[in-house]
Amino acid sequence: MKSLGYPERDCYELTASPHRFPDGAHYRNEVAGIENFQVLEAMVDEAEKRQVPIHRIIATVGGATLLTDAELKDMAQLAAAKNIEVIITPCTSRGWDSGRQITTPEGIVSGMRIRGVDNMYYVLKCVERSLEAGFKGFLVTDEGLLTVLGEMRAKGYIPQDVIFKVSVFAGHGTPASAKLLQKLGADTFNPLADLTLPMLAAIRSAVNLPMDVYLALVDGMGGFYRFSEAAEIAKICAPVYFKFEPGKSEGDIYKTWVDTGYKAYLAREKVRQVQAVSDWIKRLAPELVCSAQAVAGLSIPKA
């Protein structure tokens, strides 16, 4: 393992990461579940009131397919105006398409992989549509899809400034998995949400791409909070995106027919949680640096 560039054990010494974002920051803030323009508008309003930076949102997690062209463009324009990076989720995921194996008690172990070439084609067409709307970031749950997207970007079919974020649904939690994703073209990735600090430190020792670590998670996936560990996570995982996603369940947040007012309320609550974590880090480790809102290098939509 050591000769191949992997740690021999999880890193219990919790070595501080030598890596940083291009601006020198240790951490940035990511809010998930921004499903439409009204929810994004509420989040922006709350962030400005509280004067906390939101660098990235994970949008249309229920699937960009479910929004109209006009709705996608409206979101792109607002995000561009506010210097927010947007990671679009193309199409509907396995939780909502015709494949129901994953919804069974035993079938869930098969993971959120794409079923068949037709479904991959639909995802690629949704990526195309989202690019036309102005977005430059996409959530990927399947290593095969990541391979195709990476090859398309390398050949110029997808612009070079487009980024790919690997979702927690892909289920990766080791340094070897992280290195694989980096080789396949991932620009940032979300490891399993319940990894310990030594496990996270071990992953960081093997790769330098940004890690996206949950500090708040929906009840349906564990419902935990890691606010008190935020400073330690920033030290060992930098560059890291702190991810905030409270709520009852994934479906409760992402289905289009769920009241937008409730989603907007959750968006405001996520921003409040960002501020709480910021206050906590200032108390425990004031030397840690958070990126400014208008930091250069984010994959901001092109309005």
PDB file of C-alpha atoms in Angstrom:
ATOM      1  CA  MET A   1       0.000   0.000   0.000  1.00  0.00           C
ATOM      2  CA  LYS A   2       2.713   2.482   1.005  1.00  0.00           C
ATOM      3  CA  SER A   3       4.794   1.837  -2.118  1.00  0.00           C
ATOM      4  CA  LEU A   4       1.724   2.568  -4.266  1.00  0.00           C
ATOM      5  CA  GLY A   5       1.139   5.930  -2.611  1.00  0.00           C
ATOM      6  CA  TYR A   6      -1.617   4.939  -0.163  1.00  0.00           C
ATOM      7  CA  PRO A   7      -1.536   5.255   3.631  1.00  0.00           C
ATOM      8  CA  GLU A   8      -1.105   1.972   5.510  1.00  0.00           C
ATOM      9  CA  ARG A   9      -3.828   2.876   8.021  1.00  0.00           C
ATOM     10  CA  ASP A  10      -6.376   5.603   8.608  1.00  0.00           C
ATOM     11  CA  CYS A  11      -4.458   8.708   9.696  1.00  0.00           C
ATOM     12  CA  TYR A  12      -5.008   8.781  13.457  1.00  0.00           C
ATOM     13  CA  GLU A  13      -2.381  11.481  13.876  1.00  0.00           C
ATOM     14  CA  LEU A  14      -4.769  13.845  12.025  1.00  0.00           C
ATOM     15  CA  THR A  15      -2.023  15.520  10.042  1.00  0.00           C
ATOM     16  CA  ALA A  16      -2.882  19.017   8.868  1.00  0.00           C
ATOM     17  CA  SER A  17      -3.453  19.215   5.126  1.00  0.00           C
ATOM     18  CA  PRO A  18      -0.776  21.111   3.167  1.00  0.00           C
ATOM     19  CA  HIS A  19      -3.287  21.917   0.408  1.00  0.00           C
ATOM     20  CA  ARG A  20      -5.450  25.012  -0.015  1.00  0.00           C
ATOM     21  CA  PHE A  21      -7.884  26.554  -2.456  1.00  0.00           C
ATOM     22  CA  PRO A  22      -6.192  28.812  -5.041  1.00  0.00           C
ATOM     23  CA  ASP A  23      -6.982  31.876  -2.898  1.00  0.00           C
ATOM     24  CA  GLY A  24      -5.257  30.308   0.119  1.00  0.00           C
ATOM     25  CA  ALA A  25      -8.487  29.425   1.960  1.00  0.00           C
ATOM     26  CA  HIS A  26      -9.015  26.237   3.965  1.00  0.00           C
ATOM     27  CA  TYR A  27     -12.759  25.959   3.453  1.00  0.00           C
ATOM     28  CA  ARG A  28     -15.798  27.102   1.545  1.00  0.00           C
ATOM     29  CA  ASN A  29     -19.544  26.643   2.072  1.00  0.00           C
ATOM     30  CA  GLU A  30     -21.870  24.472   0.004  1.00  0.00           C
ATOM     31  CA  VAL A  31     -25.657  24.329   0.305  1.00  0.00           C
ATOM     32  CA  ALA A  32     -27.589  21.447  -1.255  1.00  0.00           C
ATOM     33  CA  GLY A  33     -31.224  21.137  -2.272  1.00  0.00           C
ATOM     34  CA  ILE A  34     -31.671  24.436  -4.118  1.00  0.00           C
ATOM     35  CA  GLU A  35     -34.342  23.122  -6.432  1.00  0.00           C
ATOM     36  CA  ASN A  36     -35.692  26.200  -8.215  1.00  0.00           C
ATOM     37  CA  PHE A  37     -35.356  29.958  -8.635  1.00  0.00           C
ATOM     38  CA  GLN A  38     -37.579  30.827  -5.658  1.00  0.00           C
ATOM     39  CA  VAL A  39     -35.505  28.682  -3.293  1.00  0.00           C
ATOM     40  CA  LEU A  40     -32.262  30.171  -4.629  1.00  0.00           C
ATOM     41  CA  GLU A  41     -33.711  33.655  -4.190  1.00  0.00           C
ATOM     42  CA  ALA A  42     -34.558  32.914  -0.532  1.00  0.00           C
ATOM     43  CA  MET A  43     -31.088  31.509   0.111  1.00  0.00           C
ATOM     44  CA  VAL A  44     -29.383  34.550  -1.429  1.00  0.00           C
ATOM     45  CA  ASP A  45     -31.556  36.908   0.601  1.00  0.00           C
ATOM     46  CA  GLU A  46     -30.732  35.111   3.861  1.00  0.00           C
ATOM     47  CA  ALA A  47     -27.008  34.976   3.074  1.00  0.00           C
ATOM     48  CA  GLU A  48     -26.938  38.713   2.425  1.00  0.00           C
ATOM     49  CA  LYS A  49     -28.842  39.433   5.623  1.00  0.00           C
ATOM     50  CA  ARG A  50     -26.434  37.321   7.677  1.00  0.00           C
ATOM     51  CA  GLN A  51     -23.383  38.390   5.661  1.00  0.00           C
ATOM     52  CA  VAL A  52     -22.083  34.838   5.242  1.00  0.00           C
ATOM     53  CA  PRO A  53     -20.590  33.544   1.978  1.00  0.00           C
ATOM     54  CA  ILE A  54     -22.245  30.692   0.088  1.00  0.00           C
ATOM     55  CA  HIS A  55     -19.744  29.601  -2.533  1.00  0.00           C
ATOM     56  CA  ARG A  56     -21.537  26.665  -4.118  1.00  0.00           C
ATOM     57  CA  ILE A  57     -25.018  25.215  -4.371  1.00  0.00           C
ATOM     58  CA  ILE A  58     -26.083  21.715  -5.409  1.00  0.00           C
ATOM     59  CA  ALA A  59     -29.141  22.443  -7.523  1.00  0.00           C
ATOM     60  CA  THR A  60     -32.043  20.521  -9.053  1.00  0.00           C
ATOM     61  CA  VAL A  61     -31.148  17.381  -7.115  1.00  0.00           C
ATOM     62  CA  GLY A  62     -34.520  15.960  -8.105  1.00  0.00           C
ATOM     63  CA  GLY A  63     -33.345  16.371 -11.702  1.00  0.00           C
ATOM     64  CA  ALA A  64     -32.871  19.357 -14.014  1.00  0.00           C
ATOM     65  CA  THR A  65     -35.210  17.542 -16.403  1.00  0.00           C
ATOM     66  CA  LEU A  66     -38.104  18.629 -14.181  1.00  0.00           C
ATOM     67  CA  LEU A  67     -37.495  22.360 -14.750  1.00  0.00           C
ATOM     68  CA  THR A  68     -38.422  24.378 -17.798  1.00  0.00           C
ATOM     69  CA  ASP A  69     -35.805  26.047 -19.989  1.00  0.00           C
ATOM     70  CA  ALA A  70     -36.857  29.433 -18.619  1.00  0.00           C
ATOM     71  CA  GLU A  71     -36.554  28.259 -15.003  1.00  0.00           C
ATOM     72  CA  LEU A  72     -33.029  26.973 -15.612  1.00  0.00           C
ATOM     73  CA  LYS A  73     -31.977  30.247 -17.233  1.00  0.00           C
ATOM     74  CA  ASP A  74     -33.441  32.298 -14.379  1.00  0.00           C
ATOM     75  CA  MET A  75     -31.414  30.281 -11.850  1.00  0.00           C
ATOM     76  CA  ALA A  76     -28.241  30.670 -13.920  1.00  0.00           C
ATOM     77  CA  GLN A  77     -28.686  34.440 -14.152  1.00  0.00           C
ATOM     78  CA  LEU A  78     -29.242  34.914 -10.414  1.00  0.00           C
ATOM     79  CA  ALA A  79     -26.299  32.664  -9.481  1.00  0.00           C
ATOM     80  CA  ALA A  80     -24.062  34.522 -11.945  1.00  0.00           C
ATOM     81  CA  ALA A  81     -25.097  37.873 -10.495  1.00  0.00           C
ATOM     82  CA  LYS A  82     -24.287  36.683  -6.962  1.00  0.00           C
ATOM     83  CA  ASN A  83     -21.013  34.851  -7.795  1.00  0.00           C
ATOM     84  CA  ILE A  84     -22.315  31.432  -6.741  1.00  0.00           C
ATOM     85  CA  GLU A  85     -20.995  28.221  -8.267  1.00  0.00           C
ATOM     86  CA  VAL A  86     -23.822  25.872  -9.284  1.00  0.00           C
ATOM     87  CA  ILE A  87     -23.586  22.095  -9.532  1.00  0.00           C
ATOM     88  CA  ILE A  88     -26.546  20.883 -11.594  1.00  0.00           C
ATOM     89  CA  THR A  89     -27.976  17.391 -11.172  1.00  0.00           C
ATOM     90  CA  PRO A  90     -28.953  16.242 -14.687  1.00  0.00           C
ATOM     91  CA  CYS A  91     -32.079  14.084 -15.127  1.00  0.00           C
ATOM     92  CA  THR A  92     -33.881  12.259 -12.357  1.00  0.00           C
ATOM     93  CA  SER A  93     -31.857   9.818 -10.274  1.00  0.00           C
ATOM     94  CA  ARG A  94     -32.611   6.160  -9.651  1.00  0.00           C
ATOM     95  CA  GLY A  95     -34.805   7.078  -6.734  1.00  0.00           C
ATOM     96  CA  TRP A  96     -37.395   8.529  -9.112  1.00  0.00           C
ATOM     97  CA  ASP A  97     -37.030   6.829 -12.520  1.00  0.00           C
ATOM     98  CA  SER A  98     -38.501   3.441 -13.498  1.00  0.00           C
ATOM     99  CA  GLY A  99     -35.769   1.423 -11.789  1.00  0.00           C
ATOM    100  CA  ARG A 100     -37.232   0.389  -8.445  1.00  0.00           C
ATOM    101  CA  GLN A 101     -34.668  -2.187  -7.324  1.00  0.00           C
ATOM    102  CA  ILE A 102     -32.821   0.438  -5.334  1.00  0.00           C
ATOM    103  CA  THR A 103     -35.941   1.211  -3.305  1.00  0.00           C
ATOM    104  CA  THR A 104     -36.075  -2.313  -1.843  1.00  0.00           C
ATOM    105  CA  PRO A 105     -34.372  -3.283   1.445  1.00  0.00           C
ATOM    106  CA  GLU A 106     -31.755  -5.443  -0.319  1.00  0.00           C
ATOM    107  CA  GLY A 107     -31.618  -3.724  -3.696  1.00  0.00           C
ATOM    108  CA  ILE A 108     -30.288  -0.525  -2.195  1.00  0.00           C
ATOM    109  CA  VAL A 109     -26.796  -2.037  -2.059  1.00  0.00           C
ATOM    110  CA  SER A 110     -26.582  -1.773  -5.855  1.00  0.00           C
ATOM    111  CA  GLY A 111     -25.999   1.983  -5.564  1.00  0.00           C
ATOM    112  CA  MET A 112     -27.118   4.971  -7.613  1.00  0.00           C
ATOM    113  CA  ARG A 113     -25.675   3.745 -10.920  1.00  0.00           C
ATOM    114  CA  ILE A 114     -27.143   4.510 -14.352  1.00  0.00           C
ATOM    115  CA  ARG A 115     -29.160   1.686 -15.895  1.00  0.00           C
ATOM    116  CA  GLY A 116     -28.576   1.227 -19.625  1.00  0.00           C
ATOM    117  CA  VAL A 117     -27.216   3.327 -22.463  1.00  0.00           C
ATOM    118  CA  ASP A 118     -30.548   5.068 -23.052  1.00  0.00           C
ATOM    119  CA  ASN A 119     -30.513   6.541 -19.554  1.00  0.00           C
ATOM    120  CA  MET A 120     -26.923   7.699 -20.035  1.00  0.00           C
ATOM    121  CA  TYR A 121     -28.009   9.368 -23.288  1.00  0.00           C
ATOM    122  CA  TYR A 122     -30.809  11.184 -21.449  1.00  0.00           C
ATOM    123  CA  VAL A 123     -28.332  12.417 -18.848  1.00  0.00           C
ATOM    124  CA  LEU A 124     -25.982  13.706 -21.552  1.00  0.00           C
ATOM    125  CA  LYS A 125     -28.854  15.516 -23.290  1.00  0.00           C
ATOM    126  CA  CYS A 126     -29.766  17.102 -19.958  1.00  0.00           C
ATOM    127  CA  VAL A 127     -26.132  18.177 -19.533  1.00  0.00           C
ATOM    128  CA  GLU A 128     -26.307  19.721 -23.016  1.00  0.00           C
ATOM    129  CA  ARG A 129     -29.495  21.591 -22.108  1.00  0.00           C
ATOM    130  CA  SER A 130     -28.006  22.839 -18.845  1.00  0.00           C
ATOM    131  CA  LEU A 131     -24.855  24.030 -20.612  1.00  0.00           C
ATOM    132  CA  GLU A 132     -27.048  26.025 -22.977  1.00  0.00           C
ATOM    133  CA  ALA A 133     -28.741  27.595 -19.946  1.00  0.00           C
ATOM    134  CA  GLY A 134     -25.324  28.745 -18.729  1.00  0.00           C
ATOM    135  CA  PHE A 135     -24.325  26.202 -16.057  1.00  0.00           C
ATOM    136  CA  LYS A 136     -20.750  24.946 -15.725  1.00  0.00           C
ATOM    137  CA  GLY A 137     -20.903  22.294 -13.003  1.00  0.00           C
ATOM    138  CA  PHE A 138     -22.544  18.863 -12.813  1.00  0.00           C
ATOM    139  CA  LEU A 139     -23.204  16.250 -10.135  1.00  0.00           C
ATOM    140  CA  VAL A 140     -22.155  12.714 -11.111  1.00  0.00           C
ATOM    141  CA  THR A 141     -23.226   9.520  -9.324  1.00  0.00           C
ATOM    142  CA  ASP A 142     -21.757   6.959 -11.724  1.00  0.00           C
ATOM    143  CA  GLU A 143     -18.093   6.263 -12.544  1.00  0.00           C
ATOM    144  CA  GLY A 144     -19.024   5.224 -16.073  1.00  0.00           C
ATOM    145  CA  LEU A 145     -20.753   8.540 -16.672  1.00  0.00           C
ATOM    146  CA  LEU A 146     -17.756  10.347 -15.146  1.00  0.00           C
ATOM    147  CA  THR A 147     -15.496   8.535 -17.621  1.00  0.00           C
ATOM    148  CA  VAL A 148     -17.639   9.596 -20.600  1.00  0.00           C
ATOM    149  CA  LEU A 149     -17.934  13.193 -19.398  1.00  0.00           C
ATOM    150  CA  GLY A 150     -14.198  13.386 -18.777  1.00  0.00           C
ATOM    151  CA  GLU A 151     -13.459  12.086 -22.262  1.00  0.00           C
ATOM    152  CA  MET A 152     -15.939  14.533 -23.807  1.00  0.00           C
ATOM    153  CA  ARG A 153     -14.307  17.422 -21.948  1.00  0.00           C
ATOM    154  CA  ALA A 154     -10.824  16.277 -23.023  1.00  0.00           C
ATOM    155  CA  LYS A 155     -11.926  16.188 -26.675  1.00  0.00           C
ATOM    156  CA  GLY A 156     -13.603  19.597 -26.500  1.00  0.00           C
ATOM    157  CA  TYR A 157     -17.225  18.438 -26.744  1.00  0.00           C
ATOM    158  CA  ILE A 158     -17.715  19.934 -23.270  1.00  0.00           C
ATOM    159  CA  PRO A 159     -15.971  23.242 -22.403  1.00  0.00           C
ATOM    160  CA  GLN A 160     -12.728  22.952 -20.449  1.00  0.00           C
ATOM    161  CA  ASP A 161     -14.018  25.179 -17.629  1.00  0.00           C
ATOM    162  CA  VAL A 162     -16.887  22.795 -16.793  1.00  0.00           C
ATOM    163  CA  ILE A 163     -16.395  20.851 -13.543  1.00  0.00           C
ATOM    164  CA  PHE A 164     -17.683  17.478 -12.336  1.00  0.00           C
ATOM    165  CA  LYS A 165     -18.503  16.755  -8.701  1.00  0.00           C
ATOM    166  CA  VAL A 166     -18.886  13.122  -7.633  1.00  0.00           C
ATOM    167  CA  SER A 167     -21.886  12.654  -5.351  1.00  0.00           C
ATOM    168  CA  VAL A 168     -22.064  10.923  -1.988  1.00  0.00           C
ATOM    169  CA  PHE A 169     -24.453   8.533  -3.757  1.00  0.00           C
ATOM    170  CA  ALA A 170     -21.467   7.014  -5.551  1.00  0.00           C
ATOM    171  CA  GLY A 171     -20.416   5.667  -2.147  1.00  0.00           C
ATOM    172  CA  HIS A 172     -16.669   6.314  -2.029  1.00  0.00           C
ATOM    173  CA  GLY A 173     -14.759   6.333   1.258  1.00  0.00           C
ATOM    174  CA  THR A 174     -11.095   5.328   0.778  1.00  0.00           C
ATOM    175  CA  PRO A 175      -7.905   6.947  -0.546  1.00  0.00           C
ATOM    176  CA  ALA A 176      -7.904   4.442  -3.422  1.00  0.00           C
ATOM    177  CA  SER A 177     -11.438   5.472  -4.436  1.00  0.00           C
ATOM    178  CA  ALA A 178     -10.460   9.128  -4.297  1.00  0.00           C
ATOM    179  CA  LYS A 179      -7.444   8.543  -6.558  1.00  0.00           C
ATOM    180  CA  LEU A 180      -9.630   6.637  -9.014  1.00  0.00           C
ATOM    181  CA  LEU A 181     -12.153   9.467  -9.206  1.00  0.00           C
ATOM    182  CA  GLN A 182      -9.381  12.017  -9.737  1.00  0.00           C
ATOM    183  CA  LYS A 183      -7.959   9.917 -12.606  1.00  0.00           C
ATOM    184  CA  LEU A 184     -11.405   9.676 -14.196  1.00  0.00           C
ATOM    185  CA  GLY A 185     -11.819  13.463 -14.251  1.00  0.00           C
ATOM    186  CA  ALA A 186     -13.495  14.417 -10.969  1.00  0.00           C
ATOM    187  CA  ASP A 187     -12.794  18.006  -9.917  1.00  0.00           C
ATOM    188  CA  THR A 188     -14.281  17.626  -6.437  1.00  0.00           C
ATOM    189  CA  PHE A 189     -15.962  14.773  -4.597  1.00  0.00           C
ATOM    190  CA  ASN A 190     -18.284  13.991  -1.717  1.00  0.00           C
ATOM    191  CA  PRO A 191     -17.022  11.024   0.349  1.00  0.00           C
ATOM    192  CA  LEU A 192     -19.399   8.943   2.418  1.00  0.00           C
ATOM    193  CA  ALA A 193     -21.078  11.156   4.984  1.00  0.00           C
ATOM    194  CA  ASP A 194     -20.248   9.117   8.095  1.00  0.00           C
ATOM    195  CA  LEU A 195     -16.442   8.847   7.798  1.00  0.00           C
ATOM    196  CA  THR A 196     -14.341   9.452  10.917  1.00  0.00           C
ATOM    197  CA  LEU A 197     -11.662  12.143  11.117  1.00  0.00           C
ATOM    198  CA  PRO A 198      -8.816   9.610  10.633  1.00  0.00           C
ATOM    199  CA  MET A 199     -10.615   8.222   7.569  1.00  0.00           C
ATOM    200  CA  LEU A 200     -10.982  11.701   6.085  1.00  0.00           C
ATOM    201  CA  ALA A 201      -7.340  12.493   6.828  1.00  0.00           C
ATOM    202  CA  ALA A 202      -6.270   9.302   5.054  1.00  0.00           C
ATOM    203  CA  ILE A 203      -8.173  10.332   1.930  1.00  0.00           C
ATOM    204  CA  ARG A 204      -6.562  13.755   1.970  1.00  0.00           C
ATOM    205  CA  SER A 205      -3.106  12.177   2.161  1.00  0.00           C
ATOM    206  CA  ALA A 206      -3.693  10.530  -1.230  1.00  0.00           C
ATOM    207  CA  VAL A 207      -5.314  13.310  -3.310  1.00  0.00           C
ATOM    208  CA  ASN A 208      -5.321  17.090  -3.578  1.00  0.00           C
ATOM    209  CA  LEU A 209      -8.742  17.679  -5.149  1.00  0.00           C
ATOM    210  CA  PRO A 210     -11.341  19.456  -2.978  1.00  0.00           C
ATOM    211  CA  MET A 211     -13.375  17.261  -0.643  1.00  0.00           C
ATOM    212  CA  ASP A 212     -17.025  17.989   0.156  1.00  0.00           C
ATOM    213  CA  VAL A 213     -17.843  17.001   3.735  1.00  0.00           C
ATOM    214  CA  TYR A 214     -21.307  16.975   5.311  1.00  0.00           C
ATOM    215  CA  LEU A 215     -21.742  19.043   8.460  1.00  0.00           C
ATOM    216  CA  ALA A 216     -25.530  18.603   8.427  1.00  0.00           C
ATOM    217  CA  LEU A 217     -27.343  15.628   6.908  1.00  0.00           C
ATOM    218  CA  VAL A 218     -31.001  14.746   6.291  1.00  0.00           C
ATOM    219  CA  ASP A 219     -32.648  12.480   8.863  1.00  0.00           C
ATOM    220  CA  GLY A 220     -33.239   9.789   6.235  1.00  0.00           C
ATOM    221  CA  MET A 221     -29.461   9.341   5.817  1.00  0.00           C
ATOM    222  CA  GLY A 222     -28.476   9.653   9.469  1.00  0.00           C
ATOM    223  CA  GLY A 223     -29.552  13.108  10.559  1.00  0.00           C
ATOM    224  CA  PHE A 224     -26.257  14.036  12.202  1.00  0.00           C
ATOM    225  CA  TYR A 225     -24.458  17.339  12.760  1.00  0.00           C
ATOM    226  CA  ARG A 226     -20.669  17.831  12.827  1.00  0.00           C
ATOM    227  CA  PHE A 227     -20.495  21.525  13.727  1.00  0.00           C
ATOM    228  CA  SER A 228     -18.114  20.935  16.657  1.00  0.00           C
ATOM    229  CA  GLU A 229     -15.708  19.060  14.344  1.00  0.00           C
ATOM    230  CA  ALA A 230     -15.761  21.726  11.630  1.00  0.00           C
ATOM    231  CA  ALA A 231     -12.434  23.318  12.549  1.00  0.00           C
ATOM    232  CA  GLU A 232     -10.677  19.946  12.715  1.00  0.00           C
ATOM    233  CA  ILE A 233     -12.222  18.919   9.392  1.00  0.00           C
ATOM    234  CA  ALA A 234     -10.997  22.148   7.784  1.00  0.00           C
ATOM    235  CA  LYS A 235      -7.468  21.538   9.089  1.00  0.00           C
ATOM    236  CA  ILE A 236      -7.127  17.955   7.888  1.00  0.00           C
ATOM    237  CA  CYS A 237      -9.237  18.104   4.706  1.00  0.00           C
ATOM    238  CA  ALA A 238      -8.353  21.487   3.189  1.00  0.00           C
ATOM    239  CA  PRO A 239      -9.354  22.423   0.598  1.00  0.00           C
ATOM    240  CA  VAL A 240     -12.823  21.402   1.748  1.00  0.00           C
ATOM    241  CA  TYR A 241     -16.399  22.420   1.057  1.00  0.00           C
ATOM    242  CA  PHE A 242     -18.611  22.278   4.143  1.00  0.00           C
ATOM    243  CA  LYS A 243     -21.904  20.778   3.026  1.00  0.00           C
ATOM    244  CA  PHE A 244     -25.258  21.633   4.644  1.00  0.00           C
ATOM    245  CA  GLU A 245     -28.340  19.512   3.926  1.00  0.00           C
ATOM    246  CA  PRO A 246     -30.776  19.251   6.859  1.00  0.00           C
ATOM    247  CA  GLY A 247     -34.319  17.960   6.420  1.00  0.00           C
ATOM    248  CA  LYS A 248     -36.495  14.879   6.830  1.00  0.00           C
ATOM    249  CA  SER A 249     -35.419  12.959   3.729  1.00  0.00           C
ATOM    250  CA  GLU A 250     -34.022  13.342   0.222  1.00  0.00           C
ATOM    251  CA  GLY A 251     -37.489  13.005  -1.314  1.00  0.00           C
ATOM    252  CA  ASP A 252     -38.947  15.486   1.149  1.00  0.00           C
ATOM    253  CA  ILE A 253     -36.497  18.093  -0.111  1.00  0.00           C
ATOM    254  CA  TYR A 254     -36.296  17.367  -3.823  1.00  0.00           C
ATOM    255  CA  LYS A 255     -39.726  16.443  -5.173  1.00  0.00           C
ATOM    256  CA  THR A 256     -41.087  19.264  -7.300  1.00  0.00           C
ATOM    257  CA  TRP A 257     -44.560  19.156  -5.777  1.00  0.00           C
ATOM    258  CA  VAL A 258     -43.278  19.757  -2.233  1.00  0.00           C
ATOM    259  CA  ASP A 259     -44.256  23.283  -1.163  1.00  0.00           C
ATOM    260  CA  THR A 260     -41.679  25.790  -2.393  1.00  0.00           C
ATOM    261  CA  GLY A 261     -42.269  27.823   0.761  1.00  0.00           C
ATOM    262  CA  TYR A 262     -41.025  24.901   2.840  1.00  0.00           C
ATOM    263  CA  LYS A 263     -37.976  24.508   0.600  1.00  0.00           C
ATOM    264  CA  ALA A 264     -37.278  28.222   0.887  1.00  0.00           C
ATOM    265  CA  TYR A 265     -37.524  27.939   4.683  1.00  0.00           C
ATOM    266  CA  LEU A 266     -34.993  25.092   4.620  1.00  0.00           C
ATOM    267  CA  ALA A 267     -32.680  27.177   2.426  1.00  0.00           C
ATOM    268  CA  ARG A 268     -32.739  29.954   5.003  1.00  0.00           C
ATOM    269  CA  GLU A 269     -32.106  27.441   7.789  1.00  0.00           C
ATOM    270  CA  LYS A 270     -29.064  26.121   5.918  1.00  0.00           C
ATOM    271  CA  VAL A 271     -27.634  29.634   5.705  1.00  0.00           C
ATOM    272  CA  ARG A 272     -28.225  30.056   9.449  1.00  0.00           C
ATOM    273  CA  GLN A 273     -26.275  26.848  10.008  1.00  0.00           C
ATOM    274  CA  VAL A 274     -23.433  28.195   7.867  1.00  0.00           C
ATOM    275  CA  GLN A 275     -23.257  31.201  10.153  1.00  0.00           C
ATOM    276  CA  ALA A 276     -23.297  28.986  13.257  1.00  0.00           C
ATOM    277  CA  VAL A 277     -20.347  26.979  11.937  1.00  0.00           C
ATOM    278  CA  SER A 278     -18.488  30.172  11.029  1.00  0.00           C
ATOM    279  CA  ASP A 279     -18.943  31.469  14.581  1.00  0.00           C
ATOM    280  CA  TRP A 280     -17.749  28.150  16.009  1.00  0.00           C
ATOM    281  CA  ILE A 281     -14.601  28.094  13.861  1.00  0.00           C
ATOM    282  CA  LYS A 282     -13.742  31.687  14.805  1.00  0.00           C
ATOM    283  CA  ARG A 283     -13.883  30.603  18.451  1.00  0.00           C
ATOM    284  CA  LEU A 284     -11.872  27.376  18.086  1.00  0.00           C
ATOM    285  CA  ALA A 285      -9.453  28.121  15.258  1.00  0.00           C
ATOM    286  CA  PRO A 286      -9.495  31.760  14.141  1.00  0.00           C
ATOM    287  CA  GLU A 287      -6.454  31.164  11.932  1.00  0.00           C
ATOM    288  CA  LEU A 288      -8.529  29.102   9.494  1.00  0.00           C
ATOM    289  CA  VAL A 289      -9.464  31.001   6.346  1.00  0.00           C
ATOM    290  CA  CYS A 290     -12.801  30.940   4.503  1.00  0.00           C
ATOM    291  CA  SER A 291     -12.975  32.151   0.903  1.00  0.00           C
ATOM    292  CA  ALA A 292     -14.706  35.442   0.142  1.00  0.00           C
ATOM    293  CA  GLN A 293     -18.046  35.365  -1.657  1.00  0.00           C
ATOM    294  CA  ALA A 294     -16.737  36.759  -4.940  1.00  0.00           C
ATOM    295  CA  VAL A 295     -13.599  34.599  -5.024  1.00  0.00           C
ATOM    296  CA  ALA A 296     -12.069  33.923  -8.422  1.00  0.00           C
ATOM    297  CA  GLY A 297     -11.957  30.436  -9.892  1.00  0.00           C
ATOM    298  CA  LEU A 298     -15.476  29.233  -9.111  1.00  0.00           C
ATOM    299  CA  SER A 299     -17.443  27.730 -11.993  1.00  0.00           C
ATOM    300  CA  ILE A 300     -19.975  30.546 -12.026  1.00  0.00           C
ATOM    301  CA  PRO A 301     -22.849  30.161 -14.534  1.00  0.00           C
ATOM    302  CA  LYS A 302     -22.631  32.262 -17.652  1.00  0.00           C
ATOM    303  CA  ALA A 303     -25.747  34.376 -17.648  1.00  0.00           C
TER     304      ALA A 303
END
